[in-house]
Short mmCIF file of the N, C-alpha and C atoms (twelve columns), coordinates in Angstrom:
data_MODEL
# 
_entry.id   MODEL 
# 
loop_
_atom_site.group_PDB 
_atom_site.id 
_atom_site.type_symbol 
_atom_site.label_atom_id 
_atom_site.label_alt_id 
_atom_site.label_comp_id 
_atom_site.label_asym_id 
_atom_site.label_seq_id 
_atom_site.Cartn_x 
_atom_site.Cartn_y 
_atom_site.Cartn_z 
_atom_site.pdbx_PDB_model_num 
ATOM 1   N N  . UNK A 1   -13.265 -5.373  9.279   1 
ATOM 2   C CA . UNK A 1   -12.832 -6.523  8.501   1 
ATOM 3   C C  . UNK A 1   -11.611 -7.150  9.167   1 
ATOM 4   N N  . UNK A 2   -11.599 -8.462  9.236   1 
ATOM 5   C CA . UNK A 2   -10.448 -9.168  9.777   1 
ATOM 6   C C  . UNK A 2   -9.309  -9.152  8.775   1 
ATOM 7   N N  . UNK A 3   -8.095  -9.234  9.305   1 
ATOM 8   C CA . UNK A 3   -6.925  -9.259  8.432   1 
ATOM 9   C C  . UNK A 3   -6.971  -10.503 7.564   1 
ATOM 10  N N  . UNK A 4   -6.891  -10.302 6.268   1 
ATOM 11  C CA . UNK A 4   -6.953  -11.403 5.316   1 
ATOM 12  C C  . UNK A 4   -5.628  -12.151 5.290   1 
ATOM 13  N N  . UNK A 5   -5.706  -13.463 5.272   1 
ATOM 14  C CA . UNK A 5   -4.517  -14.323 5.232   1 
ATOM 15  C C  . UNK A 5   -4.050  -14.441 3.782   1 
ATOM 16  N N  . UNK A 6   -2.750  -14.346 3.585   1 
ATOM 17  C CA . UNK A 6   -2.183  -14.479 2.245   1 
ATOM 18  C C  . UNK A 6   -2.185  -15.926 1.786   1 
ATOM 19  N N  . UNK A 7   -2.418  -16.118 0.497   1 
ATOM 20  C CA . UNK A 7   -2.241  -17.437 -0.109  1 
ATOM 21  C C  . UNK A 7   -0.738  -17.686 -0.249  1 
ATOM 22  N N  . UNK A 8   -0.360  -18.933 -0.494  1 
ATOM 23  C CA . UNK A 8   1.066   -19.265 -0.545  1 
ATOM 24  C C  . UNK A 8   1.800   -18.482 -1.627  1 
ATOM 25  N N  . UNK A 9   1.228   -18.372 -2.819  1 
ATOM 26  C CA . UNK A 9   1.922   -17.643 -3.887  1 
ATOM 27  C C  . UNK A 9   2.046   -16.161 -3.536  1 
ATOM 28  N N  . UNK A 10  1.059   -15.604 -2.813  1 
ATOM 29  C CA . UNK A 10  1.147   -14.209 -2.380  1 
ATOM 30  C C  . UNK A 10  2.249   -14.043 -1.342  1 
ATOM 31  N N  . UNK A 11  2.344   -14.993 -0.443  1 
ATOM 32  C CA . UNK A 11  3.405   -14.982 0.574   1 
ATOM 33  C C  . UNK A 11  4.780   -15.068 -0.088  1 
ATOM 34  N N  . UNK A 12  4.901   -15.914 -1.106  1 
ATOM 35  C CA . UNK A 12  6.173   -16.042 -1.832  1 
ATOM 36  C C  . UNK A 12  6.555   -14.723 -2.516  1 
ATOM 37  N N  . UNK A 13  5.588   -14.074 -3.137  1 
ATOM 38  C CA . UNK A 13  5.835   -12.789 -3.790  1 
ATOM 39  C C  . UNK A 13  6.224   -11.741 -2.755  1 
ATOM 40  N N  . UNK A 14  5.514   -11.712 -1.633  1 
ATOM 41  C CA . UNK A 14  5.821   -10.754 -0.568  1 
ATOM 42  C C  . UNK A 14  7.243   -10.941 -0.050  1 
ATOM 43  N N  . UNK A 15  7.625   -12.179 0.208   1 
ATOM 44  C CA . UNK A 15  8.980   -12.433 0.715   1 
ATOM 45  C C  . UNK A 15  10.041  -12.014 -0.303  1 
ATOM 46  N N  . UNK A 16  9.774   -12.247 -1.579  1 
ATOM 47  C CA . UNK A 16  10.711  -11.806 -2.607  1 
ATOM 48  C C  . UNK A 16  10.801  -10.281 -2.626  1 
ATOM 49  N N  . UNK A 17  9.649   -9.616  -2.544  1 
ATOM 50  C CA . UNK A 17  9.615   -8.149  -2.576  1 
ATOM 51  C C  . UNK A 17  10.295  -7.527  -1.361  1 
ATOM 52  N N  . UNK A 18  10.271  -8.206  -0.237  1 
ATOM 53  C CA . UNK A 18  10.959  -7.699  0.959   1 
ATOM 54  C C  . UNK A 18  12.469  -7.630  0.736   1 
ATOM 55  N N  . UNK A 19  12.986  -8.514  -0.094  1 
ATOM 56  C CA . UNK A 19  14.438  -8.609  -0.281  1 
ATOM 57  C C  . UNK A 19  14.938  -7.955  -1.570  1 
ATOM 58  N N  . UNK A 20  14.020  -7.648  -2.500  1 
ATOM 59  C CA . UNK A 20  14.420  -7.137  -3.804  1 
ATOM 60  C C  . UNK A 20  13.523  -5.971  -4.222  1 
ATOM 61  N N  . UNK A 21  14.022  -5.160  -5.130  1 
ATOM 62  C CA . UNK A 21  13.188  -4.156  -5.775  1 
ATOM 63  C C  . UNK A 21  12.371  -4.910  -6.813  1 
ATOM 64  N N  . UNK A 22  11.073  -5.051  -6.592  1 
ATOM 65  C CA . UNK A 22  10.270  -5.958  -7.407  1 
ATOM 66  C C  . UNK A 22  9.055   -5.266  -7.999  1 
ATOM 67  N N  . UNK A 23  8.613   -5.777  -9.115  1 
ATOM 68  C CA . UNK A 23  7.377   -5.360  -9.761  1 
ATOM 69  C C  . UNK A 23  6.486   -6.583  -9.828  1 
ATOM 70  N N  . UNK A 24  5.280   -6.477  -9.324  1 
ATOM 71  C CA . UNK A 24  4.362   -7.609  -9.268  1 
ATOM 72  C C  . UNK A 24  3.312   -7.470  -10.373 1 
ATOM 73  N N  . UNK A 25  3.275   -8.431  -11.269 1 
ATOM 74  C CA . UNK A 25  2.295   -8.439  -12.356 1 
ATOM 75  C C  . UNK A 25  1.452   -9.696  -12.200 1 
ATOM 76  N N  . UNK A 26  0.186   -9.487  -11.861 1 
ATOM 77  C CA . UNK A 26  -0.750  -10.598 -11.677 1 
ATOM 78  C C  . UNK A 26  -2.083  -10.221 -12.312 1 
ATOM 79  N N  . UNK A 27  -2.888  -11.206 -12.703 1 
ATOM 80  C CA . UNK A 27  -4.221  -10.909 -13.237 1 
ATOM 81  C C  . UNK A 27  -5.119  -10.274 -12.166 1 
ATOM 82  N N  . UNK A 28  -6.186  -9.656  -12.627 1 
ATOM 83  C CA . UNK A 28  -7.174  -9.054  -11.736 1 
ATOM 84  C C  . UNK A 28  -7.684  -10.093 -10.741 1 
ATOM 85  N N  . UNK A 29  -7.772  -9.669  -9.476  1 
ATOM 86  C CA . UNK A 29  -8.321  -10.530 -8.444  1 
ATOM 87  C C  . UNK A 29  -7.336  -11.486 -7.795  1 
ATOM 88  N N  . UNK A 30  -6.061  -11.379 -8.134  1 
ATOM 89  C CA . UNK A 30  -5.075  -12.312 -7.595  1 
ATOM 90  C C  . UNK A 30  -4.352  -11.783 -6.359  1 
ATOM 91  N N  . UNK A 31  -4.662  -10.558 -5.923  1 
ATOM 92  C CA . UNK A 31  -4.142  -10.097 -4.644  1 
ATOM 93  C C  . UNK A 31  -2.982  -9.126  -4.673  1 
ATOM 94  N N  . UNK A 32  -2.829  -8.370  -5.751  1 
ATOM 95  C CA . UNK A 32  -1.741  -7.386  -5.808  1 
ATOM 96  C C  . UNK A 32  -1.872  -6.341  -4.711  1 
ATOM 97  N N  . UNK A 33  -3.094  -5.859  -4.483  1 
ATOM 98  C CA . UNK A 33  -3.305  -4.837  -3.459  1 
ATOM 99  C C  . UNK A 33  -2.950  -5.376  -2.078  1 
ATOM 100 N N  . UNK A 34  -3.379  -6.576  -1.774  1 
ATOM 101 C CA . UNK A 34  -3.084  -7.171  -0.471  1 
ATOM 102 C C  . UNK A 34  -1.583  -7.364  -0.276  1 
ATOM 103 N N  . UNK A 35  -0.893  -7.799  -1.319  1 
ATOM 104 C CA . UNK A 35  0.559   -7.946  -1.235  1 
ATOM 105 C C  . UNK A 35  1.203   -6.585  -0.956  1 
ATOM 106 N N  . UNK A 36  0.747   -5.550  -1.652  1 
ATOM 107 C CA . UNK A 36  1.290   -4.201  -1.454  1 
ATOM 108 C C  . UNK A 36  1.027   -3.692  -0.038  1 
ATOM 109 N N  . UNK A 37  -0.149  -3.977  0.495   1 
ATOM 110 C CA . UNK A 37  -0.479  -3.566  1.860   1 
ATOM 111 C C  . UNK A 37  0.454   -4.253  2.855   1 
ATOM 112 N N  . UNK A 38  0.650   -5.559  2.691   1 
ATOM 113 C CA . UNK A 38  1.541   -6.292  3.596   1 
ATOM 114 C C  . UNK A 38  2.980   -5.792  3.474   1 
ATOM 115 N N  . UNK A 39  3.408   -5.424  2.269   1 
ATOM 116 C CA . UNK A 39  4.754   -4.889  2.089   1 
ATOM 117 C C  . UNK A 39  4.883   -3.529  2.767   1 
ATOM 118 N N  . UNK A 40  3.870   -2.685  2.655   1 
ATOM 119 C CA . UNK A 40  3.892   -1.384  3.327   1 
ATOM 120 C C  . UNK A 40  3.950   -1.567  4.850   1 
ATOM 121 N N  . UNK A 41  3.215   -2.547  5.376   1 
ATOM 122 C CA . UNK A 41  3.287   -2.844  6.809   1 
ATOM 123 C C  . UNK A 41  4.700   -3.251  7.199   1 
ATOM 124 N N  . UNK A 42  5.305   -4.107  6.402   1 
ATOM 125 C CA . UNK A 42  6.672   -4.566  6.671   1 
ATOM 126 C C  . UNK A 42  7.652   -3.392  6.657   1 
ATOM 127 N N  . UNK A 43  7.546   -2.526  5.671   1 
ATOM 128 C CA . UNK A 43  8.441   -1.371  5.566   1 
ATOM 129 C C  . UNK A 43  8.307   -0.480  6.794   1 
ATOM 130 N N  . UNK A 44  7.065   -0.250  7.216   1 
ATOM 131 C CA . UNK A 44  6.854   0.588   8.405   1 
ATOM 132 C C  . UNK A 44  7.414   -0.083  9.652   1 
ATOM 133 N N  . UNK A 45  7.174   -1.376  9.821   1 
ATOM 134 C CA . UNK A 45  7.675   -2.096  11.003  1 
ATOM 135 C C  . UNK A 45  9.192   -2.066  11.063  1 
ATOM 136 N N  . UNK A 46  9.843   -2.219  9.919   1 
ATOM 137 C CA . UNK A 46  11.311  -2.186  9.881   1 
ATOM 138 C C  . UNK A 46  11.831  -0.809  10.254  1 
ATOM 139 N N  . UNK A 47  11.200  0.224   9.745   1 
ATOM 140 C CA . UNK A 47  11.640  1.591   10.036  1 
ATOM 141 C C  . UNK A 47  11.450  1.922   11.509  1 
ATOM 142 N N  . UNK A 48  10.285  1.630   12.025  1 
ATOM 143 C CA . UNK A 48  10.002  1.918   13.438  1 
ATOM 144 C C  . UNK A 48  10.916  1.097   14.340  1 
ATOM 145 N N  . UNK A 49  11.130  -0.162  13.977  1 
ATOM 146 C CA . UNK A 49  11.996  -1.037  14.768  1 
ATOM 147 C C  . UNK A 49  13.439  -0.574  14.819  1 
ATOM 148 N N  . UNK A 50  13.866  0.140   13.789  1 
ATOM 149 C CA . UNK A 50  15.253  0.632   13.773  1 
ATOM 150 C C  . UNK A 50  15.348  2.104   14.157  1 
ATOM 151 N N  . UNK A 51  14.236  2.673   14.625  1 
ATOM 152 C CA . UNK A 51  14.238  4.057   15.088  1 
ATOM 153 C C  . UNK A 51  14.220  5.096   13.982  1 
ATOM 154 N N  . UNK A 52  13.898  4.688   12.763  1 
ATOM 155 C CA . UNK A 52  13.839  5.620   11.640  1 
ATOM 156 C C  . UNK A 52  12.405  6.074   11.396  1 
ATOM 157 N N  . UNK A 53  12.277  7.183   10.683  1 
ATOM 158 C CA . UNK A 53  10.957  7.644   10.262  1 
ATOM 159 C C  . UNK A 53  10.514  6.771   9.094   1 
ATOM 160 N N  . UNK A 54  9.305   6.202   9.145   1 
ATOM 161 C CA . UNK A 54  8.844   5.342   8.048   1 
ATOM 162 C C  . UNK A 54  8.762   6.103   6.725   1 
ATOM 163 N N  . UNK A 55  9.138   5.434   5.659   1 
ATOM 164 C CA . UNK A 55  9.038   6.018   4.327   1 
ATOM 165 C C  . UNK A 55  7.608   5.928   3.828   1 
ATOM 166 N N  . UNK A 56  7.271   6.776   2.876   1 
ATOM 167 C CA . UNK A 56  5.959   6.734   2.250   1 
ATOM 168 C C  . UNK A 56  5.979   5.717   1.119   1 
ATOM 169 N N  . UNK A 57  4.963   4.879   1.068   1 
ATOM 170 C CA . UNK A 57  4.794   3.911   0.001   1 
ATOM 171 C C  . UNK A 57  3.780   4.461   -0.987  1 
ATOM 172 N N  . UNK A 58  4.133   4.512   -2.262  1 
ATOM 173 C CA . UNK A 58  3.226   4.982   -3.303  1 
ATOM 174 C C  . UNK A 58  2.637   3.788   -4.039  1 
ATOM 175 N N  . UNK A 59  1.354   3.852   -4.289  1 
ATOM 176 C CA . UNK A 59  0.656   2.795   -5.009  1 
ATOM 177 C C  . UNK A 59  -0.128  3.479   -6.117  1 
ATOM 178 N N  . UNK A 60  0.154   3.136   -7.363  1 
ATOM 179 C CA . UNK A 60  -0.502  3.775   -8.498  1 
ATOM 180 C C  . UNK A 60  -1.624  2.905   -9.029  1 
ATOM 181 N N  . UNK A 61  -2.720  3.552   -9.429  1 
ATOM 182 C CA . UNK A 61  -3.866  2.848   -9.999  1 
ATOM 183 C C  . UNK A 61  -4.348  3.617   -11.233 1 
ATOM 184 N N  . UNK A 62  -4.904  2.926   -12.225 1 
ATOM 185 C CA . UNK A 62  -5.253  3.571   -13.491 1 
ATOM 186 C C  . UNK A 62  -6.554  4.372   -13.491 1 
ATOM 187 N N  . UNK A 63  -7.414  4.209   -12.478 1 
ATOM 188 C CA . UNK A 63  -8.676  4.953   -12.452 1 
ATOM 189 C C  . UNK A 63  -8.920  5.527   -11.059 1 
ATOM 190 N N  . UNK A 64  -9.714  6.599   -11.006 1 
ATOM 191 C CA . UNK A 64  -10.054 7.204   -9.718  1 
ATOM 192 C C  . UNK A 64  -10.791 6.218   -8.824  1 
ATOM 193 N N  . UNK A 65  -11.749 5.493   -9.384  1 
ATOM 194 C CA . UNK A 65  -12.506 4.533   -8.579  1 
ATOM 195 C C  . UNK A 65  -11.601 3.485   -7.953  1 
ATOM 196 N N  . UNK A 66  -10.627 3.021   -8.708  1 
ATOM 197 C CA . UNK A 66  -9.701  2.018   -8.175  1 
ATOM 198 C C  . UNK A 66  -8.817  2.612   -7.083  1 
ATOM 199 N N  . UNK A 67  -8.426  3.867   -7.237  1 
ATOM 200 C CA . UNK A 67  -7.653  4.554   -6.190  1 
ATOM 201 C C  . UNK A 67  -8.443  4.530   -4.883  1 
ATOM 202 N N  . UNK A 68  -9.706  4.950   -4.940  1 
ATOM 203 C CA . UNK A 68  -10.530 5.007   -3.731  1 
ATOM 204 C C  . UNK A 68  -10.772 3.615   -3.149  1 
ATOM 205 N N  . UNK A 69  -11.032 2.640   -4.012  1 
ATOM 206 C CA . UNK A 69  -11.277 1.264   -3.562  1 
ATOM 207 C C  . UNK A 69  -10.054 0.692   -2.855  1 
ATOM 208 N N  . UNK A 70  -8.883  0.877   -3.431  1 
ATOM 209 C CA . UNK A 70  -7.678  0.299   -2.853  1 
ATOM 210 C C  . UNK A 70  -7.270  1.007   -1.566  1 
ATOM 211 N N  . UNK A 71  -7.481  2.318   -1.499  1 
ATOM 212 C CA . UNK A 71  -7.183  3.041   -0.263  1 
ATOM 213 C C  . UNK A 71  -8.079  2.545   0.865   1 
ATOM 214 N N  . UNK A 72  -9.344  2.324   0.569   1 
ATOM 215 C CA . UNK A 72  -10.264 1.804   1.585   1 
ATOM 216 C C  . UNK A 72  -9.837  0.411   2.032   1 
ATOM 217 N N  . UNK A 73  -9.401  -0.406  1.102   1 
ATOM 218 C CA . UNK A 73  -8.929  -1.755  1.443   1 
ATOM 219 C C  . UNK A 73  -7.715  -1.680  2.371   1 
ATOM 220 N N  . UNK A 74  -6.816  -0.741  2.102   1 
ATOM 221 C CA . UNK A 74  -5.643  -0.576  2.964   1 
ATOM 222 C C  . UNK A 74  -6.054  -0.152  4.360   1 
ATOM 223 N N  . UNK A 75  -7.015  0.743   4.455   1 
ATOM 224 C CA . UNK A 75  -7.498  1.163   5.784   1 
ATOM 225 C C  . UNK A 75  -8.105  -0.010  6.546   1 
ATOM 226 N N  . UNK A 76  -8.835  -0.867  5.849   1 
ATOM 227 C CA . UNK A 76  -9.464  -2.026  6.487   1 
ATOM 228 C C  . UNK A 76  -8.423  -3.056  6.927   1 
ATOM 229 N N  . UNK A 77  -7.471  -3.340  6.068   1 
ATOM 230 C CA . UNK A 77  -6.503  -4.408  6.317   1 
ATOM 231 C C  . UNK A 77  -5.335  -3.981  7.199   1 
ATOM 232 N N  . UNK A 78  -5.047  -2.682  7.233   1 
ATOM 233 C CA . UNK A 78  -3.870  -2.206  7.977   1 
ATOM 234 C C  . UNK A 78  -4.176  -0.880  8.664   1 
ATOM 235 N N  . UNK A 79  -4.984  -0.900  9.714   1 
ATOM 236 C CA . UNK A 79  -5.365  0.355   10.372  1 
ATOM 237 C C  . UNK A 79  -4.189  1.125   10.971  1 
ATOM 238 N N  . UNK A 80  -3.045  0.465   11.146  1 
ATOM 239 C CA . UNK A 80  -1.875  1.157   11.700  1 
ATOM 240 C C  . UNK A 80  -1.189  2.043   10.659  1 
ATOM 241 N N  . UNK A 81  -1.527  1.867   9.382   1 
ATOM 242 C CA . UNK A 81  -0.943  2.702   8.329   1 
ATOM 243 C C  . UNK A 81  -1.767  3.978   8.161   1 
ATOM 244 N N  . UNK A 82  -1.095  5.070   7.916   1 
ATOM 245 C CA . UNK A 82  -1.769  6.325   7.597   1 
ATOM 246 C C  . UNK A 82  -1.936  6.350   6.087   1 
ATOM 247 N N  . UNK A 83  -3.168  6.286   5.625   1 
ATOM 248 C CA . UNK A 83  -3.463  6.130   4.202   1 
ATOM 249 C C  . UNK A 83  -4.141  7.386   3.677   1 
ATOM 250 N N  . UNK A 84  -3.755  7.805   2.488   1 
ATOM 251 C CA . UNK A 84  -4.420  8.910   1.797   1 
ATOM 252 C C  . UNK A 84  -4.496  8.575   0.322   1 
ATOM 253 N N  . UNK A 85  -5.465  9.169   -0.339  1 
ATOM 254 C CA . UNK A 85  -5.569  8.956   -1.770  1 
ATOM 255 C C  . UNK A 85  -5.682  10.307  -2.475  1 
ATOM 256 N N  . UNK A 86  -5.072  10.373  -3.641  1 
ATOM 257 C CA . UNK A 86  -5.108  11.553  -4.493  1 
ATOM 258 C C  . UNK A 86  -5.485  11.068  -5.879  1 
ATOM 259 N N  . UNK A 87  -6.638  11.519  -6.359  1 
ATOM 260 C CA . UNK A 87  -7.116  11.000  -7.637  1 
ATOM 261 C C  . UNK A 87  -7.434  12.083  -8.660  1 
ATOM 262 N N  . UNK A 88  -7.500  13.305  -8.249  1 
ATOM 263 C CA . UNK A 88  -7.811  14.390  -9.175  1 
ATOM 264 C C  . UNK A 88  -6.653  15.366  -9.213  1 
ATOM 265 N N  . UNK A 89  -6.437  16.033  -10.326 1 
ATOM 266 C CA . UNK A 89  -5.308  16.977  -10.395 1 
ATOM 267 C C  . UNK A 89  -5.288  17.987  -9.254  1 
ATOM 268 N N  . UNK A 90  -6.442  18.442  -8.799  1 
ATOM 269 C CA . UNK A 90  -6.483  19.424  -7.713  1 
ATOM 270 C C  . UNK A 90  -5.914  18.863  -6.417  1 
ATOM 271 N N  . UNK A 91  -6.037  17.559  -6.204  1 
ATOM 272 C CA . UNK A 91  -5.517  16.936  -4.987  1 
ATOM 273 C C  . UNK A 91  -4.004  17.026  -4.908  1 
ATOM 274 N N  . UNK A 92  -3.343  17.038  -6.045  1 
ATOM 275 C CA . UNK A 92  -1.887  16.991  -6.070  1 
ATOM 276 C C  . UNK A 92  -1.232  18.278  -5.586  1 
ATOM 277 N N  . UNK A 93  -1.997  19.357  -5.475  1 
ATOM 278 C CA . UNK A 93  -1.462  20.600  -4.922  1 
ATOM 279 C C  . UNK A 93  -1.001  20.369  -3.486  1 
ATOM 280 N N  . UNK A 94  -1.717  19.518  -2.760  1 
ATOM 281 C CA . UNK A 94  -1.417  19.245  -1.355  1 
ATOM 282 C C  . UNK A 94  -0.425  18.100  -1.177  1 
ATOM 283 N N  . UNK A 95  -0.033  17.453  -2.238  1 
ATOM 284 C CA . UNK A 95  0.791   16.256  -2.155  1 
ATOM 285 C C  . UNK A 95  2.088   16.428  -1.366  1 
ATOM 286 N N  . UNK A 96  2.912   17.452  -1.599  1 
ATOM 287 C CA . UNK A 96  4.169   17.557  -0.831  1 
ATOM 288 C C  . UNK A 96  3.943   17.637  0.673   1 
ATOM 289 N N  . UNK A 97  2.915   18.334  1.116   1 
ATOM 290 C CA . UNK A 97  2.614   18.453  2.541   1 
ATOM 291 C C  . UNK A 97  2.231   17.101  3.124   1 
ATOM 292 N N  . UNK A 98  1.350   16.374  2.450   1 
ATOM 293 C CA . UNK A 98  0.869   15.105  2.978   1 
ATOM 294 C C  . UNK A 98  1.931   14.015  2.971   1 
ATOM 295 N N  . UNK A 99  2.851   14.035  2.037   1 
ATOM 296 C CA . UNK A 99  3.860   12.980  1.952   1 
ATOM 297 C C  . UNK A 99  4.728   12.910  3.200   1 
ATOM 298 N N  . UNK A 100 4.832   13.977  3.935   1 
ATOM 299 C CA . UNK A 100 5.630   13.977  5.142   1 
ATOM 300 C C  . UNK A 100 4.986   13.144  6.250   1 
ATOM 301 N N  . UNK A 101 3.694   12.914  6.165   1 
ATOM 302 C CA . UNK A 101 2.961   12.251  7.253   1 
ATOM 303 C C  . UNK A 101 2.437   10.860  6.894   1 
ATOM 304 N N  . UNK A 102 2.556   10.453  5.651   1 
ATOM 305 C CA . UNK A 102 1.869   9.240   5.196   1 
ATOM 306 C C  . UNK A 102 2.719   7.992   5.273   1 
ATOM 307 N N  . UNK A 103 2.024   6.869   5.448   1 
ATOM 308 C CA . UNK A 103 2.648   5.557   5.315   1 
ATOM 309 C C  . UNK A 103 2.373   4.996   3.936   1 
ATOM 310 N N  . UNK A 104 1.195   5.260   3.406   1 
ATOM 311 C CA . UNK A 104 0.744   4.615   2.183   1 
ATOM 312 C C  . UNK A 104 -0.065  5.606   1.388   1 
ATOM 313 N N  . UNK A 105 0.312   5.901   0.163   1 
ATOM 314 C CA . UNK A 105 -0.358  6.878   -0.669  1 
ATOM 315 C C  . UNK A 105 -0.819  6.231   -1.959  1 
ATOM 316 N N  . UNK A 106 -2.091  6.351   -2.250  1 
ATOM 317 C CA . UNK A 106 -2.665  5.829   -3.489  1 
ATOM 318 C C  . UNK A 106 -2.838  6.963   -4.470  1 
ATOM 319 N N  . UNK A 107 -2.336  6.800   -5.696  1 
ATOM 320 C CA . UNK A 107 -2.464  7.811   -6.752  1 
ATOM 321 C C  . UNK A 107 -3.035  7.183   -7.992  1 
# 
């Protein structure tokens, strides 16, 4: 999949989120996942550019299916990010180990 271009309102939200601790509330289908992916890319680029270890970005979703769907979208849109998803209680046993290596974690 080719990298999806942000709409203007998504770009505005992304730029605000880069500068502030922000919470994005949008209706279904308006691009929250894409904005989060672009923000995770920005965070990683800033860390690598300054010689720091990139921080892990957590993305929460209300259902297991949505966790898997959004993780796949992140892999498609940002192959440079290391993405993992944890959707069942048993998965969380491994969470501390994986957080050391991840760029983007869907829960």
